[in-house]
PDB file of C-alpha atoms in Angstrom:
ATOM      1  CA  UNK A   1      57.335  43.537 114.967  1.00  0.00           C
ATOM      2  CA  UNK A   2      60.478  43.453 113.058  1.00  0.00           C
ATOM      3  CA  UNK A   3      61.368  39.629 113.812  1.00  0.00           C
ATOM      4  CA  UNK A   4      58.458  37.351 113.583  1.00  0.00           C
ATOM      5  CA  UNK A   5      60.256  34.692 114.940  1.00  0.00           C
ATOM      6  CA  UNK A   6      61.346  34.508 118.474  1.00  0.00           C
ATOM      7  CA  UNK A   7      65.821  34.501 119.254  1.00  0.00           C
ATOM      8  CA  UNK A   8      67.583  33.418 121.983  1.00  0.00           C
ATOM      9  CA  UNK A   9      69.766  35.025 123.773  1.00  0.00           C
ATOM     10  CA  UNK A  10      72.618  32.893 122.400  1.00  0.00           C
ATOM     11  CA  UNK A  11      71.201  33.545 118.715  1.00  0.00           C
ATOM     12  CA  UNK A  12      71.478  37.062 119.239  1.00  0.00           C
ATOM     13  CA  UNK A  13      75.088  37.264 121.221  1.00  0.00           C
ATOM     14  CA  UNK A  14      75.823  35.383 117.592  1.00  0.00           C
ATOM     15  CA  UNK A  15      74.890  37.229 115.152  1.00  0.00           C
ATOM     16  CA  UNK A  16      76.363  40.248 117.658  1.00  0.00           C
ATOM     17  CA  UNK A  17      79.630  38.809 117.134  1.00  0.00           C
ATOM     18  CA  UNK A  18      79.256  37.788 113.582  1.00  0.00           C
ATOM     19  CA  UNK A  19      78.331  41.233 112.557  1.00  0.00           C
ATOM     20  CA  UNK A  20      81.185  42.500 114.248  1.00  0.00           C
ATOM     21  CA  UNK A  21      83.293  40.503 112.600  1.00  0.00           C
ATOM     22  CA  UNK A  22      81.629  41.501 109.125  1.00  0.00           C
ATOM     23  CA  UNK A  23      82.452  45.124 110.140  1.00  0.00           C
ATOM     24  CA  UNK A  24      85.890  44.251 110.801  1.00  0.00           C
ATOM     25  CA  UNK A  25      86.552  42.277 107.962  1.00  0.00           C
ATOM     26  CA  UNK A  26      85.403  44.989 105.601  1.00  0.00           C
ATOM     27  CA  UNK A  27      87.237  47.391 107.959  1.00  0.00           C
ATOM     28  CA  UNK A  28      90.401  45.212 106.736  1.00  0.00           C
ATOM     29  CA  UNK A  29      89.631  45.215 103.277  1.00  0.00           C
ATOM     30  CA  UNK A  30      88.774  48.995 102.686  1.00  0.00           C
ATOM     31  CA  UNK A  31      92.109  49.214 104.361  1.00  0.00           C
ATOM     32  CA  UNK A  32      94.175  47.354 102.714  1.00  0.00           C
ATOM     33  CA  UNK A  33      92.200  49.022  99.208  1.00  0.00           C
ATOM     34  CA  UNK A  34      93.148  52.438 100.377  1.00  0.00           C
ATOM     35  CA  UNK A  35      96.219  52.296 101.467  1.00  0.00           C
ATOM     36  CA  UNK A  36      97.853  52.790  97.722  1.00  0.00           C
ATOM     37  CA  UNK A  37      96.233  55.735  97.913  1.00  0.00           C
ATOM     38  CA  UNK A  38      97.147  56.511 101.211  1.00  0.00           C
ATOM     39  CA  UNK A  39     100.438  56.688 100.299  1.00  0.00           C
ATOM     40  CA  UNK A  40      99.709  59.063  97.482  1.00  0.00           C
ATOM     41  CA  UNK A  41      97.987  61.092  99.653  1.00  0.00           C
ATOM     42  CA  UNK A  42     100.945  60.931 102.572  1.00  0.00           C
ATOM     43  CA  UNK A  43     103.673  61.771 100.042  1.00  0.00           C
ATOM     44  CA  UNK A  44     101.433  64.674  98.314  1.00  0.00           C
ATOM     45  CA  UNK A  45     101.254  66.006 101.924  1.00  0.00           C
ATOM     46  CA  UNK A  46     104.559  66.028 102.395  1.00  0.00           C
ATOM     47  CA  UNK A  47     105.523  67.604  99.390  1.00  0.00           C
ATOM     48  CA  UNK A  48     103.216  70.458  99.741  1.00  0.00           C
ATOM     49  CA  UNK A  49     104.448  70.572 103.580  1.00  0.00           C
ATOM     50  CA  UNK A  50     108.204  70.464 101.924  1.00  0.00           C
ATOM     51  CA  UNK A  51     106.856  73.422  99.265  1.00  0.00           C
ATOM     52  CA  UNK A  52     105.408  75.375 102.038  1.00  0.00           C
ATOM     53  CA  UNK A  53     108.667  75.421 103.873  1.00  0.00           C
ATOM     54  CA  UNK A  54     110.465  76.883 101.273  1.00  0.00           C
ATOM     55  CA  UNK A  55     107.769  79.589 100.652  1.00  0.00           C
ATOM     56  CA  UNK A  56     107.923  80.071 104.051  1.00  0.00           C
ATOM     57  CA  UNK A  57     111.971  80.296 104.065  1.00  0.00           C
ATOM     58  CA  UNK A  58     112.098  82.377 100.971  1.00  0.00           C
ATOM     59  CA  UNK A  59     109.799  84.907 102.752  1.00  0.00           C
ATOM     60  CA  UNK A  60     112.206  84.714 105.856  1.00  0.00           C
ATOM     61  CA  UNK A  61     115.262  85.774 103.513  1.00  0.00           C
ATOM     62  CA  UNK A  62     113.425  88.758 101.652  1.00  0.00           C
ATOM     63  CA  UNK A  63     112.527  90.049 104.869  1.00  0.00           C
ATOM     64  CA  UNK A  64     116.242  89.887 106.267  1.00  0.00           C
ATOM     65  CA  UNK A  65     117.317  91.553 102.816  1.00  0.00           C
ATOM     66  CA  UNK A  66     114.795  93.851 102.796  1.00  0.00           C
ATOM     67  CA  UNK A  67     115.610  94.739 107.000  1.00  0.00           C
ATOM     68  CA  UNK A  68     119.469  94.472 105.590  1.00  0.00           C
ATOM     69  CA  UNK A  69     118.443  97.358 103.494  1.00  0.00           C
ATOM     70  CA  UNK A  70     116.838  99.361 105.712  1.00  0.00           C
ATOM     71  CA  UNK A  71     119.102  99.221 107.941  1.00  0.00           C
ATOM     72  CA  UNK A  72     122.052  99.897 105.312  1.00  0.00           C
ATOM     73  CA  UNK A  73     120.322 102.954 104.299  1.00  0.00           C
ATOM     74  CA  UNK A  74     119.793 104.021 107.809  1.00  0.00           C
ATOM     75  CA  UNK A  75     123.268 103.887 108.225  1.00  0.00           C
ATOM     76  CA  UNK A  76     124.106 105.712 104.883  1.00  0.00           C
ATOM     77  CA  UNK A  77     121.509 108.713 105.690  1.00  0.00           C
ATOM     78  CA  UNK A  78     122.738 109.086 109.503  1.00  0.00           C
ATOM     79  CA  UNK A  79     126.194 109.562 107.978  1.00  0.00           C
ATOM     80  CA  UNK A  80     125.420 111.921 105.607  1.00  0.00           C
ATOM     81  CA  UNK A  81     123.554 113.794 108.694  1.00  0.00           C
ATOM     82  CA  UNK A  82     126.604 113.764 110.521  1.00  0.00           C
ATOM     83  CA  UNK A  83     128.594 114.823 107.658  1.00  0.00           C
ATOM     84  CA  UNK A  84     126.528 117.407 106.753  1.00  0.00           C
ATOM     85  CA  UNK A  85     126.563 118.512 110.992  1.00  0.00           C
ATOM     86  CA  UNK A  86     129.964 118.348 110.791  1.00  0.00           C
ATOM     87  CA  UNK A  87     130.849 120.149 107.838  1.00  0.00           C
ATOM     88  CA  UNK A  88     128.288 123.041 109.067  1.00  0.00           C
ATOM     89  CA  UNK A  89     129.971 123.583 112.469  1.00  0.00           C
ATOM     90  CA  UNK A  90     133.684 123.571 110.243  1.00  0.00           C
ATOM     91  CA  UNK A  91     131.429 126.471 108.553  1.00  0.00           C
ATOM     92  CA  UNK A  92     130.467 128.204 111.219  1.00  0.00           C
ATOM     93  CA  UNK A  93     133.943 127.698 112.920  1.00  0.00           C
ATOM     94  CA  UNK A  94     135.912 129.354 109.771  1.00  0.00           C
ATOM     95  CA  UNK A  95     133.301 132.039 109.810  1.00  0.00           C
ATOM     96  CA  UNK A  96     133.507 132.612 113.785  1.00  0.00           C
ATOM     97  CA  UNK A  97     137.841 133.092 113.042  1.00  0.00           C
ATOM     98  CA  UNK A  98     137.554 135.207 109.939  1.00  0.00           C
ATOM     99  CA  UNK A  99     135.347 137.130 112.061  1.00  0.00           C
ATOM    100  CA  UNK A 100     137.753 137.390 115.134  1.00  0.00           C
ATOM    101  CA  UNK A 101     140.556 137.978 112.439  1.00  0.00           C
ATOM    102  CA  UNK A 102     138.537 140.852 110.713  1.00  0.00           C
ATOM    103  CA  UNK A 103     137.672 142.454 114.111  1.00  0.00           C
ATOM    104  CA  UNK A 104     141.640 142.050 115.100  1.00  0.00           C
ATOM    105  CA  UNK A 105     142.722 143.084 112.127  1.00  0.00           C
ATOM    106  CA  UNK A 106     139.914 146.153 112.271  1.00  0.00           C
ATOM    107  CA  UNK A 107     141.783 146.796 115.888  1.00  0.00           C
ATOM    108  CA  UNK A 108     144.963 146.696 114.479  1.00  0.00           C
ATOM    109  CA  UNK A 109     144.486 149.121 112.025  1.00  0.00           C
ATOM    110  CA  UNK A 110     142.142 151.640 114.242  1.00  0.00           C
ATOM    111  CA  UNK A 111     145.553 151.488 116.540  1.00  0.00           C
ATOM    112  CA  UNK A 112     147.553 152.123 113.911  1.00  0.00           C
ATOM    113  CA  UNK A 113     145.503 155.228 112.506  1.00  0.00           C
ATOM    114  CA  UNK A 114     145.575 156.316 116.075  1.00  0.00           C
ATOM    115  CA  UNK A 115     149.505 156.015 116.930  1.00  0.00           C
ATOM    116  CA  UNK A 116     149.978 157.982 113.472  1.00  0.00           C
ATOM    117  CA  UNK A 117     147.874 160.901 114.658  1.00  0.00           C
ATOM    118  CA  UNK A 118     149.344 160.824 117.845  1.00  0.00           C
ATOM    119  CA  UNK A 119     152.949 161.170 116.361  1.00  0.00           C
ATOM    120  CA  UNK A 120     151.740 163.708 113.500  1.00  0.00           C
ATOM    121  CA  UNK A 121     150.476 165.865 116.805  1.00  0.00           C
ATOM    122  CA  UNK A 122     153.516 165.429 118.327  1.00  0.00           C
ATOM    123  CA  UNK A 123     155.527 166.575 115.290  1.00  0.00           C
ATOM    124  CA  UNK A 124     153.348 169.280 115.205  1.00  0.00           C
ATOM    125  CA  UNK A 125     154.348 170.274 118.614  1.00  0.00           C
ATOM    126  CA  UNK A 126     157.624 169.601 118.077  1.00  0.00           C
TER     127      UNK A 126
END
C-alpha cells in the first residue's frame, strides 16, 4: 500500500482540488516567465516569415524577367524568320521576272532573226 493511513472521500476531493490548483498556479507562472521570450520568439517568426516573402517575391520577379526574355527573344527570332521568308520569296520573285524577261526577250529576238530572214528571202526574190 502506498497510503498507510486511511482518506476520506472529502480528504481526497481536497487535495484533488489543491493539486489542481498547484498545476495551475505554476501553469501561471511558467507563463508569465516565458512570455519575454515568447515575444522574441513571435517577432523572430515574423521576421523570417517577412524574409521569406521577399525571397519568395524576388523569385516571382526573376521568373517574369526571365519569361520577359523569352518571350522577347521569341519575338526577335520569329521576325527574323519572317524576314528572312520574306526576303526569299522577293528572291525568288525577281528571279521568276528576270526569267520571264529573259525568255521574252529570247522571243523577241528569235522573232526578230526570223522577220530578217523572211525579208532577206524576199529580197532575194525580189
Amino acid at each position: 500500500m502506498r497510503h498507510a493511513r486511511n482518506n476520506e472521500l472529502t480528504d481526497r476531493r481536497s487535495a484533488a482540488a489543491d493539486a489542481k490548483s498547484a498545476l495551475l498556479t505554476a501553469y501561471k507562472a511558467a507563463k508569465t516567465a516565458a512570455e519575454p521570450s515568447q515575444a522574441a520568439r513571435q517577432a523572430e517568426r515574423i521576421s523570417l516569415v517577412e524574409a521569406r516573402e521577399a525571397r519568395r517575391a524576388e523569385r516571382e520577379r526573376l521568373k517574369h524577367e526571365e519569361r520577359t526574355r523569352i518571350e522577347t527573344l521569341a519575338a526577335e527570332e520569329q521576325a527574323a524568320v519572317e524576314a528572312a521568308a520574306a526576303a526569299e520569296i522577293e528572291a525568288r520573285q525577281a528571279a521568276e521576272n528576270a526569267r520571264i524577261s529573259r525568255v521574252v526577250e529570247d522571243e523577241a529576238a528569235r522573232k526578230a532573226e526570223r522577220d530578217r530572214r523572211y525579208a532577206a528571202r524576199k529580197a532575194r526574190q525580189a
